[in-house]
Tab-separated table of C-alpha atoms in Angstrom:
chain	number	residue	atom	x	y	z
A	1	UNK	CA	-15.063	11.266	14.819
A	2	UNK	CA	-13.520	8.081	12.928
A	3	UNK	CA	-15.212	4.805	13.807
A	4	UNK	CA	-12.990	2.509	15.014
A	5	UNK	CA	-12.182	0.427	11.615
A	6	UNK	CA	-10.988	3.427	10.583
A	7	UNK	CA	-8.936	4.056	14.024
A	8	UNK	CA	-7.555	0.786	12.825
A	9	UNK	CA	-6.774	0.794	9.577
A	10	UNK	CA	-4.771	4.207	10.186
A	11	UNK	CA	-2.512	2.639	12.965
A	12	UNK	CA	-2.038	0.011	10.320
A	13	UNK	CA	-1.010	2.562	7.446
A	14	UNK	CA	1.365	4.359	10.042
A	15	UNK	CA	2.851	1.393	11.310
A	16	UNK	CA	3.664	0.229	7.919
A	17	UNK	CA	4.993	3.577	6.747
A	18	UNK	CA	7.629	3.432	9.497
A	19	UNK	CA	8.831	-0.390	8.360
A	20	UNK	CA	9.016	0.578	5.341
A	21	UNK	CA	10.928	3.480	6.093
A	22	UNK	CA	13.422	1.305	8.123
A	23	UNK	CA	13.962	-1.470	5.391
A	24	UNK	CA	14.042	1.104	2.802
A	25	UNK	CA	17.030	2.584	4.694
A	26	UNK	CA	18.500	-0.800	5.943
A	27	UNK	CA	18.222	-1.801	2.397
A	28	UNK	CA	20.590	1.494	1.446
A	29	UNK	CA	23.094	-0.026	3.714
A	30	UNK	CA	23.170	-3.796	2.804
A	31	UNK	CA	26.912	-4.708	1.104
A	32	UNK	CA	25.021	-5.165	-2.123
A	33	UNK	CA	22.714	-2.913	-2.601
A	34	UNK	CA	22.105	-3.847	-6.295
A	35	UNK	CA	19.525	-6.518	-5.415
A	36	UNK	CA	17.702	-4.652	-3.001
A	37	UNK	CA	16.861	-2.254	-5.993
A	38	UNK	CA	13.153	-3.357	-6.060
A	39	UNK	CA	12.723	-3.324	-2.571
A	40	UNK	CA	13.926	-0.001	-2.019
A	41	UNK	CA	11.710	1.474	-4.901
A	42	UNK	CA	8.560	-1.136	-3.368
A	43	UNK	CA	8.658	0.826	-0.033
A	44	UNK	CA	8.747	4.353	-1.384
A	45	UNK	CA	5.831	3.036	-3.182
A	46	UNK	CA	4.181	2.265	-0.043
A	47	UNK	CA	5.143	4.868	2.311
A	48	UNK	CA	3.595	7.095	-0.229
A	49	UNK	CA	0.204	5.274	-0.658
A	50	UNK	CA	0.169	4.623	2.796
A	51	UNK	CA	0.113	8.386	3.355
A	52	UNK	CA	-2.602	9.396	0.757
A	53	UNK	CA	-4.764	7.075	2.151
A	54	UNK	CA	-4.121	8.109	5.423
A	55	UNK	CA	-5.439	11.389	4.497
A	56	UNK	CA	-8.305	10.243	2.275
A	57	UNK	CA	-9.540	8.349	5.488
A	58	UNK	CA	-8.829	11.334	7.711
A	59	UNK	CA	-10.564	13.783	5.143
A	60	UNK	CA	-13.503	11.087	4.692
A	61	UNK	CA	-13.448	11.303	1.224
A	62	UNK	CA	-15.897	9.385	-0.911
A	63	UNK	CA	-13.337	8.163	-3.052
A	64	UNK	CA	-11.418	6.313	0.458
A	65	UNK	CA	-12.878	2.614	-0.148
A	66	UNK	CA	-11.866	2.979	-3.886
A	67	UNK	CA	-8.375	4.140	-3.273
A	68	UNK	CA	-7.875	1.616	-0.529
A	69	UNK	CA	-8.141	-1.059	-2.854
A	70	UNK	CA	-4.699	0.465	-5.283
A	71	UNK	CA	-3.001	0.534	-1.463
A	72	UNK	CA	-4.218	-3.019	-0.720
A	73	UNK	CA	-1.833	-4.016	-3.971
A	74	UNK	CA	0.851	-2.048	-3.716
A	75	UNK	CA	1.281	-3.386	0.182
A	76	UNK	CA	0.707	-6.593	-1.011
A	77	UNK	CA	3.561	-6.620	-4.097
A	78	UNK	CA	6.259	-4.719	-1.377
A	79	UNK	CA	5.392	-7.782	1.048
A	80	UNK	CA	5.839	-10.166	-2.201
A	81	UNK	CA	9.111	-8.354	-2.707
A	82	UNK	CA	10.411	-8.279	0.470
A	83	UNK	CA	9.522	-11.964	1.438
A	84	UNK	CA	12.211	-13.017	-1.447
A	85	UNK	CA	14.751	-11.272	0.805
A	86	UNK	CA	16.637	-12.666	3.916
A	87	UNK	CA	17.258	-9.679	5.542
A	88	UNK	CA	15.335	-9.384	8.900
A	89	UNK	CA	14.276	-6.131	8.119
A	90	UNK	CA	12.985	-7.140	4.552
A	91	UNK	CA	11.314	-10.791	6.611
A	92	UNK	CA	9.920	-8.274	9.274
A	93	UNK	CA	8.480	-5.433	6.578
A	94	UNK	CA	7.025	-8.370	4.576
A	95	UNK	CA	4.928	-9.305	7.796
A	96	UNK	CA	3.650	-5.530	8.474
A	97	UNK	CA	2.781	-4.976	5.162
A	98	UNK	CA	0.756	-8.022	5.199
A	99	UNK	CA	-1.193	-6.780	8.883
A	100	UNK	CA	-1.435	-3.460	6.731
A	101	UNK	CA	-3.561	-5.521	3.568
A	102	UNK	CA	-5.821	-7.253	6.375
A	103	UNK	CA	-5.993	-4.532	7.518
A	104	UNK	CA	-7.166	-2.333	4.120
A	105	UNK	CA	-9.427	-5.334	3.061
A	106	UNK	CA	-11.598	-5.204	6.955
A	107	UNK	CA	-12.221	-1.503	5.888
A	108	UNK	CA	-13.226	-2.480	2.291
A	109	UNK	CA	-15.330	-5.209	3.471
A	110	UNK	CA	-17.412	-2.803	6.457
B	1	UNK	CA	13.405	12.782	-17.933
B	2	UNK	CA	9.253	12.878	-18.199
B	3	UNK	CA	8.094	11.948	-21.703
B	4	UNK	CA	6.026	14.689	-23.366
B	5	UNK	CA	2.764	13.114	-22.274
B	6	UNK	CA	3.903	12.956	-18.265
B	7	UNK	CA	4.155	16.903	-18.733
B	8	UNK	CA	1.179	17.812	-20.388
B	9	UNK	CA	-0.594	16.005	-17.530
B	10	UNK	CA	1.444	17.755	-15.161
B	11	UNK	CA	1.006	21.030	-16.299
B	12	UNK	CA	-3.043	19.888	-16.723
B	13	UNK	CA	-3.211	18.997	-12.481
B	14	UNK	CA	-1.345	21.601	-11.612
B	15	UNK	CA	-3.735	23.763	-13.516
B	16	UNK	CA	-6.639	21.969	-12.080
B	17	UNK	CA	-5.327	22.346	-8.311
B	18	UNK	CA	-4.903	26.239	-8.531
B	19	UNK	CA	-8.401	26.494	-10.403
B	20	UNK	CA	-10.223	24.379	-7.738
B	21	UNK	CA	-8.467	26.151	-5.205
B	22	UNK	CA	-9.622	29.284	-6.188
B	23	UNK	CA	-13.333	27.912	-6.760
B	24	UNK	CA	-13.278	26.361	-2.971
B	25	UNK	CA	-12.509	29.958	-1.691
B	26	UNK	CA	-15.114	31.807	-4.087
B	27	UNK	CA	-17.844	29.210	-2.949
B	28	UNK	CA	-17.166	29.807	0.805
B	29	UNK	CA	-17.783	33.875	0.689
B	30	UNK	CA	-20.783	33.383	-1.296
B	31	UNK	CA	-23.722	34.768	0.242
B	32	UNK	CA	-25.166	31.431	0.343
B	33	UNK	CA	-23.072	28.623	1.272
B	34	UNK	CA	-25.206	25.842	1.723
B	35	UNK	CA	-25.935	25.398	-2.009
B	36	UNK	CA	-22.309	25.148	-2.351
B	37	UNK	CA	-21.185	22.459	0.223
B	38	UNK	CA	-20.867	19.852	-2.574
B	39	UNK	CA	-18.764	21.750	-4.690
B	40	UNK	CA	-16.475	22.875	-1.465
B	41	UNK	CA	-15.850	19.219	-0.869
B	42	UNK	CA	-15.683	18.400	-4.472
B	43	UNK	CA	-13.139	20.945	-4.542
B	44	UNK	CA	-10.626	19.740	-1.604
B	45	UNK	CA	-11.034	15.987	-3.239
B	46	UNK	CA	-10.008	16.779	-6.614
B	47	UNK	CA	-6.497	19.192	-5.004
B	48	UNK	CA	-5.660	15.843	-3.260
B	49	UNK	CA	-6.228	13.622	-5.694
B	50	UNK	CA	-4.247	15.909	-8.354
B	51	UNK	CA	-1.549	16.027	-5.978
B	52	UNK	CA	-1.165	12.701	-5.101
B	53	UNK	CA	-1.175	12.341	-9.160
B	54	UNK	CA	1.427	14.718	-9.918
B	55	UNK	CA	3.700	13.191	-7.179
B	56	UNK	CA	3.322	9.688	-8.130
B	57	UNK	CA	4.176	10.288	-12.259
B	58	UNK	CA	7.113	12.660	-10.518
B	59	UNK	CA	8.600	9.408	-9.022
B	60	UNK	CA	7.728	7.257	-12.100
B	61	UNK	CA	5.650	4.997	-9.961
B	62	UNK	CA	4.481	1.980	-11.472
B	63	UNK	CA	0.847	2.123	-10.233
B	64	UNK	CA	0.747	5.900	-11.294
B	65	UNK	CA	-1.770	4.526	-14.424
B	66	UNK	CA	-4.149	2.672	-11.997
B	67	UNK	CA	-4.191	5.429	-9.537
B	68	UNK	CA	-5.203	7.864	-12.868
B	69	UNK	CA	-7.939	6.255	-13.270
B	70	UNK	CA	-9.494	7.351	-10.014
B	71	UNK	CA	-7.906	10.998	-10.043
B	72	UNK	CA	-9.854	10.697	-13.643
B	73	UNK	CA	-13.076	9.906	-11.829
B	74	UNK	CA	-12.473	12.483	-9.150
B	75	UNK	CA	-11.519	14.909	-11.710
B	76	UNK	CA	-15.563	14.310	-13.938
B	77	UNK	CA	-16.957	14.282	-10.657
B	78	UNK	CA	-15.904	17.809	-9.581
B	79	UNK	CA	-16.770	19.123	-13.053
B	80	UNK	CA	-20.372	17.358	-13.012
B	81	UNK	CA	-20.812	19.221	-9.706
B	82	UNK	CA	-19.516	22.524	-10.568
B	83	UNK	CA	-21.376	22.466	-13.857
B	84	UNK	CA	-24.610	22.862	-11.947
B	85	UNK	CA	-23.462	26.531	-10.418
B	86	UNK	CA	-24.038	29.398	-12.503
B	87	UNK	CA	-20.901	31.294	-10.553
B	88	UNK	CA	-18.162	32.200	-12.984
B	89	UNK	CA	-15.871	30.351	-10.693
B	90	UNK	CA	-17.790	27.307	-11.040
B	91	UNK	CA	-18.075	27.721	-14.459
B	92	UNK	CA	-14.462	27.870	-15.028
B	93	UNK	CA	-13.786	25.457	-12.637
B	94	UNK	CA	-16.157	22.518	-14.748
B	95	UNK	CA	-14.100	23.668	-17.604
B	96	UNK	CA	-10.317	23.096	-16.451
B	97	UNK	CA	-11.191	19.891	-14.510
B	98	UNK	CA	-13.129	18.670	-18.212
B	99	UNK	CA	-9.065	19.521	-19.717
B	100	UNK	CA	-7.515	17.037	-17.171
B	101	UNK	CA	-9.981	14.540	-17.531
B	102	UNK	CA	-8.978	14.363	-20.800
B	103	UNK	CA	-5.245	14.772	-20.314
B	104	UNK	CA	-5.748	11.947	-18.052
B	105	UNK	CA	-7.154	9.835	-20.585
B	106	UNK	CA	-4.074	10.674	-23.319
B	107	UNK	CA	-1.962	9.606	-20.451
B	108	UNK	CA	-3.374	6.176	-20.051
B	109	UNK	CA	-3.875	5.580	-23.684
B	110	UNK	CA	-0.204	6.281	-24.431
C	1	UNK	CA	11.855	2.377	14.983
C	2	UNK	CA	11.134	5.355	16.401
C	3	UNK	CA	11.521	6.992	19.895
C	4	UNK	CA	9.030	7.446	22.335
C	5	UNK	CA	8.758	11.225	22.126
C	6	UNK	CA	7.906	10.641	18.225
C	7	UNK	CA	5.240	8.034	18.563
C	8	UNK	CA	3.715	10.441	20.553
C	9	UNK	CA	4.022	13.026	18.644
C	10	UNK	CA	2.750	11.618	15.796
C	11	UNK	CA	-0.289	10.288	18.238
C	12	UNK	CA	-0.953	13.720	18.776
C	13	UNK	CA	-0.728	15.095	14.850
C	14	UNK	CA	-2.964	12.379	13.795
C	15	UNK	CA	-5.592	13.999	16.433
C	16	UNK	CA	-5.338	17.322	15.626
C	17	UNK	CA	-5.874	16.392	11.938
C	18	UNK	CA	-9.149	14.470	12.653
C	19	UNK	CA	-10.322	16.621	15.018
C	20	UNK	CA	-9.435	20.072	12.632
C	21	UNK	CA	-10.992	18.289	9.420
C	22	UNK	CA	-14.296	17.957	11.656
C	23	UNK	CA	-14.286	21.226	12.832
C	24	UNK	CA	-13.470	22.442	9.421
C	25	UNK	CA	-16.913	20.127	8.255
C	26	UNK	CA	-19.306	21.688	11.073
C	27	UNK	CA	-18.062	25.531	10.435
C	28	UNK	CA	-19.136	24.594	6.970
C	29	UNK	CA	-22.474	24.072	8.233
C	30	UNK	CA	-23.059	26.500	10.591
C	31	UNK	CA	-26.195	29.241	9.841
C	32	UNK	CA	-23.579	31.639	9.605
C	33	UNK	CA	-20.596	30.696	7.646
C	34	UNK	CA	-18.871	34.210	7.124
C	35	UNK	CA	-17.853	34.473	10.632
C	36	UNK	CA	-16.436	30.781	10.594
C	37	UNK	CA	-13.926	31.999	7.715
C	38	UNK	CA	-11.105	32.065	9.353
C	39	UNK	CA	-11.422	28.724	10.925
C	40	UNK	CA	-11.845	26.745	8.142
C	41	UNK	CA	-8.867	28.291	6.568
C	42	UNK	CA	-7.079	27.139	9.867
C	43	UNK	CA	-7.978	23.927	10.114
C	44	UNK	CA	-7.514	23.250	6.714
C	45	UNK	CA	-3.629	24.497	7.104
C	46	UNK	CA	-3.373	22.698	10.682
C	47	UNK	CA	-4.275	19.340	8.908
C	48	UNK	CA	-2.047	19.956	5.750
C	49	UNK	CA	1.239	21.228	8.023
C	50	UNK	CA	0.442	18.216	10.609
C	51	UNK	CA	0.595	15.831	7.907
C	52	UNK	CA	4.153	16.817	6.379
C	53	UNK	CA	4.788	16.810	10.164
C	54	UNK	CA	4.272	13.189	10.714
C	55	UNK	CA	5.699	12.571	6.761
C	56	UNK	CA	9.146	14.059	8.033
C	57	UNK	CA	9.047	12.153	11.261
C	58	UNK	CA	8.298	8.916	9.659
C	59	UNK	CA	11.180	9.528	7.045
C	60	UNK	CA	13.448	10.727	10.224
C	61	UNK	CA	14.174	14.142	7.942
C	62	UNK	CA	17.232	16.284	9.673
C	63	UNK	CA	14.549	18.945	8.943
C	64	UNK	CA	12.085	17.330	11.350
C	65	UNK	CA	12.620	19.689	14.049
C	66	UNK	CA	13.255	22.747	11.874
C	67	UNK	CA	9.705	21.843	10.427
C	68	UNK	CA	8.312	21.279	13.881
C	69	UNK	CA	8.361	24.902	14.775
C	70	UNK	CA	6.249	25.938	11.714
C	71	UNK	CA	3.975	23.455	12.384
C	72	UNK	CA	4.093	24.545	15.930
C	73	UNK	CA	3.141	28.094	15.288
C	74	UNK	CA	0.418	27.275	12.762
C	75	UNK	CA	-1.333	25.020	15.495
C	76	UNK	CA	-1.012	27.374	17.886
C	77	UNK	CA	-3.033	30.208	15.882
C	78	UNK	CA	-5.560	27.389	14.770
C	79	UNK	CA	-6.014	26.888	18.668
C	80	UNK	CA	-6.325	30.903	19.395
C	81	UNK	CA	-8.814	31.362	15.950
C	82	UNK	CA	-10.855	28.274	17.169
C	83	UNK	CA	-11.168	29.820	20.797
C	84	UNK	CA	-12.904	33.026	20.070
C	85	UNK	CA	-16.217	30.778	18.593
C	86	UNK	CA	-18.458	29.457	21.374
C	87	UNK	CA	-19.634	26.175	19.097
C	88	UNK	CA	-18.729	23.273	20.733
C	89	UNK	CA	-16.948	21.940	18.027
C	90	UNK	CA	-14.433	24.879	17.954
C	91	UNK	CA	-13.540	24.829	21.986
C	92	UNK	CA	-13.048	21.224	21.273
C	93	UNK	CA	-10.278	21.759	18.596
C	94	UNK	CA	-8.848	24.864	20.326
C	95	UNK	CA	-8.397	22.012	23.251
C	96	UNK	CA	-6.641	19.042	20.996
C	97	UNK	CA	-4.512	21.897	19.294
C	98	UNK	CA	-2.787	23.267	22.129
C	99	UNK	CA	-2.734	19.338	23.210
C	100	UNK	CA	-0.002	18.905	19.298
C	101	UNK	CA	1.647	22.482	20.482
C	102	UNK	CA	2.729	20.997	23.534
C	103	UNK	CA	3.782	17.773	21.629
C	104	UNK	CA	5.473	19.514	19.258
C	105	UNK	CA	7.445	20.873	22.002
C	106	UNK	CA	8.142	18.062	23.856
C	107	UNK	CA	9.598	16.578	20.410
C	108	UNK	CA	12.003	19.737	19.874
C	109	UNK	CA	12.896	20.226	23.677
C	110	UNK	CA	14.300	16.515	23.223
D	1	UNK	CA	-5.209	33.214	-9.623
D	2	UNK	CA	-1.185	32.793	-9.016
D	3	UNK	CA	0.753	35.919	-9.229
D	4	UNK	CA	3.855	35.548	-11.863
D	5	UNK	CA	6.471	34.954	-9.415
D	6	UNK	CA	4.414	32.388	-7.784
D	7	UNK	CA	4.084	30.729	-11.119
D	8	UNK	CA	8.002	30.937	-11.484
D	9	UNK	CA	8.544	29.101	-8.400
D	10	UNK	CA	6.256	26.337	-9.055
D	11	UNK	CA	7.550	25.511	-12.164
D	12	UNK	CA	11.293	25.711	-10.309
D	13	UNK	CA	9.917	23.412	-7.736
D	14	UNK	CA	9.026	20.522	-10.427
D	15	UNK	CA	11.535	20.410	-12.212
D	16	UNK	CA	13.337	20.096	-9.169
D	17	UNK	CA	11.312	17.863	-8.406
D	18	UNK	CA	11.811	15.754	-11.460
D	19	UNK	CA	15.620	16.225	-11.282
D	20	UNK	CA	15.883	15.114	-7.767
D	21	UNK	CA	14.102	11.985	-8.389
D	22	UNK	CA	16.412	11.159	-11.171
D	23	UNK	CA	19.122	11.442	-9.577
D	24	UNK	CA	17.996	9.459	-6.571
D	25	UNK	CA	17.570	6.803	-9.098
D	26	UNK	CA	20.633	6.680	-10.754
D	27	UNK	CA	22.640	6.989	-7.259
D	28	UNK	CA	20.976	3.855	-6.588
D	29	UNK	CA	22.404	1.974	-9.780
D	30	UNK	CA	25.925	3.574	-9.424
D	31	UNK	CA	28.290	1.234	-8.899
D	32	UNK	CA	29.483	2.154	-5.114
D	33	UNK	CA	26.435	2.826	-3.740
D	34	UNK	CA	27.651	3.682	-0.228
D	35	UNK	CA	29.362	7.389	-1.309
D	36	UNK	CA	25.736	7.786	-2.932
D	37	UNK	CA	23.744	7.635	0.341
D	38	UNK	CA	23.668	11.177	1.797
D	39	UNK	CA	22.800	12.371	-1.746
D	40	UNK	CA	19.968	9.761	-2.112
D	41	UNK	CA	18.647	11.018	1.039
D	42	UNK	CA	18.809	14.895	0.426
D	43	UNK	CA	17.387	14.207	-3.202
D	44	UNK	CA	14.432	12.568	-1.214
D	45	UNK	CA	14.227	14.935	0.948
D	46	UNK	CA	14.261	17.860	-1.693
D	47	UNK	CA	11.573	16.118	-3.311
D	48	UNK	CA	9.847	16.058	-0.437
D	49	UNK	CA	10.037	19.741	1.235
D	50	UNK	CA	9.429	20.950	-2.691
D	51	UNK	CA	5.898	18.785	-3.309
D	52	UNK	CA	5.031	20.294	0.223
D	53	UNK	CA	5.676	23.902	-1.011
D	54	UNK	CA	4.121	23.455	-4.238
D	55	UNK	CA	1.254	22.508	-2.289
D	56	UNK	CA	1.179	25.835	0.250
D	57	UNK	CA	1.320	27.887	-2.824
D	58	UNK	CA	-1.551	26.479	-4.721
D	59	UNK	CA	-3.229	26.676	-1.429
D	60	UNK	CA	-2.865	30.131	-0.942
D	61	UNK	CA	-1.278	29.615	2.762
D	62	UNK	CA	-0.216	32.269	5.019
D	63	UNK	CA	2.981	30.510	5.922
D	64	UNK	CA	4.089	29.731	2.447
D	65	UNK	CA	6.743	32.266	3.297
D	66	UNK	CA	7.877	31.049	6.438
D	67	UNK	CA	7.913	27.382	4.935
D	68	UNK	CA	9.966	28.674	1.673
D	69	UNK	CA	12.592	29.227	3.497
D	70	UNK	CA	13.144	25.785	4.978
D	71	UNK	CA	12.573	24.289	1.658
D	72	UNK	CA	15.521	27.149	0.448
D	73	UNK	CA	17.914	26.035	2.915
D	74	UNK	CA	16.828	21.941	1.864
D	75	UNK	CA	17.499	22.515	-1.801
D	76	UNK	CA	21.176	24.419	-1.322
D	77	UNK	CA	21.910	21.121	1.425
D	78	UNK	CA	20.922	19.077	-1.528
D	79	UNK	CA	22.602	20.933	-4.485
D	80	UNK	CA	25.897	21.198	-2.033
D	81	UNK	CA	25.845	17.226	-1.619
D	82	UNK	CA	25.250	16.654	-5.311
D	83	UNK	CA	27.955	19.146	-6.132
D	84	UNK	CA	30.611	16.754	-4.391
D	85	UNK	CA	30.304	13.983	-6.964
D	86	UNK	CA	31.056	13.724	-10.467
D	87	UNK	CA	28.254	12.176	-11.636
D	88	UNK	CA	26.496	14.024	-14.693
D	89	UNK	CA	23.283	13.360	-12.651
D	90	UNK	CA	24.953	14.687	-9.817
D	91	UNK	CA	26.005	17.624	-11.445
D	92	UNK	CA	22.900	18.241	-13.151
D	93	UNK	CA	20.583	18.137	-9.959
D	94	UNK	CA	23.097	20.374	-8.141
D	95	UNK	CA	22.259	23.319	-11.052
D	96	UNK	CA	18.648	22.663	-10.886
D	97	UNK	CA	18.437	22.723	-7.238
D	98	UNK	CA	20.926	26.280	-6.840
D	99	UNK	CA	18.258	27.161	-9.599
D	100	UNK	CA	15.315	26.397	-6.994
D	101	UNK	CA	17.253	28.542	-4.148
D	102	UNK	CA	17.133	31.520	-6.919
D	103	UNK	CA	13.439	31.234	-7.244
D	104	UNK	CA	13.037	30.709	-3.696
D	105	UNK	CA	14.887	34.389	-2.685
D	106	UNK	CA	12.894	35.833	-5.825
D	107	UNK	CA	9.590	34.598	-3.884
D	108	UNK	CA	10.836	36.065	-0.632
D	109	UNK	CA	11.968	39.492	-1.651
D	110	UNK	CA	8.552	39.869	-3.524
């Protein structure tokens, strides 16, 4: 009922959600917790477009490839964000995010 | 802890999701329902959309501008398509998704 | 990130919610839609409860499993409401509901 | 199309909503952040199980009932937590959120 670059992109969007989730609550934890600030509010940002597009793709909505492409960017400035960041969850979140805007731009470009 | 303009476009989608609500029930016990699938889908799209709205000016998201310009879209679309049904419900509904079209516009131009 | 019994059950919310937002678009085009009513008020709860579902998972909410049982129930009379229509469509989500009833199970027996 | 009390509780559930965030926010710039982390995570989840109620409501659902009364139980978790610190914010969202519980019984007895 979903062709498969849609099968694809949503294992994308879910796998990212659940990084995101992690740094986001690594990042809580981290001894200073004051320069994490931007990467804690980057991957609510995510987790939450993740999930409407999730839906929009599950719902086939018309308005999917034109909401993928706000996703795409916000994925893309939480990877930005968390690349500036040692931590190995922020290094390892930075690298998802980045599968997840591949993986929004192969469904933009179908 | 919203600015004035954050709650007049609240109170405008919230408006908007209980109106198309109500129109996406009317249009399904209408004696003909075919006429009507456009609207019905118009319908769910715009609830979403408004939702996903309300929620992102809620967390004081930074992409909640960019992402009103497609609930905006969503918004004219479902009014276009309503506008075309000579139901009262339809009627209506055109009307209260025109009023957050333009609340999203005061909201971007602020 | 997360356990076993979650990535599974989340496998098995993301089904139900494809497979109810079809059946939700055939009943919609059925010859008769009065009878099909019910189910499209169903499936339309089914996909909205799954998805909170997988949200709480993914956030690891101490209200997961609380939630689970709601979510439970409601795909459990989706299933029984889907059953009673002979189109193929319906069987087929009747089947992939009770399929997320007995994940959601799994999940809260754990 | 919403009866008065249901009107009551959605406008309890933003402003929760709204409160909950701010809070979460201002936990995060506190100066100990580690005291601060089971409030930031009952604010998000208050935000969370509140959106999802808002949404039943508006949707009409069968089990907005049954689902108010896990968001009830979320927002006295969360207004108990805030309650413990001194924080204006703190103290603020702990009102708002007892507030929320009110309008949550007031839907229930109705």
């Amino acid at each position: 009922m979903l062709v498969e670059k849609e099968q694809l992109l949503i294992k994308s969007l879910q796998e990212c959600m659940i990084v995101c989730n992690h740094c986001l609550n690594e990042c809580l934890t981290e001894e200073q917790v004051a320069p994490m600030l931007d990467c804690i509010h980057m991957n609510r940002e995510s987790i939450q477009f993740c999930s409407y597009l999730e839906q929009a793709i599950i719902r086939k909505s018309p308005y999917a490839k034109e909401f993928a492409e706000i996703c795409l960017s916000v994925c893309e400035d939480c990877a930005n964000e968390c690349k500036k960041h040692d931590h190995r969850h922020c290094q390892y979140c930075a690298e998802i995010c980045k599968e997840c805007v591949e993986a929004c731009k192969t469904f933009l470009e179908a």
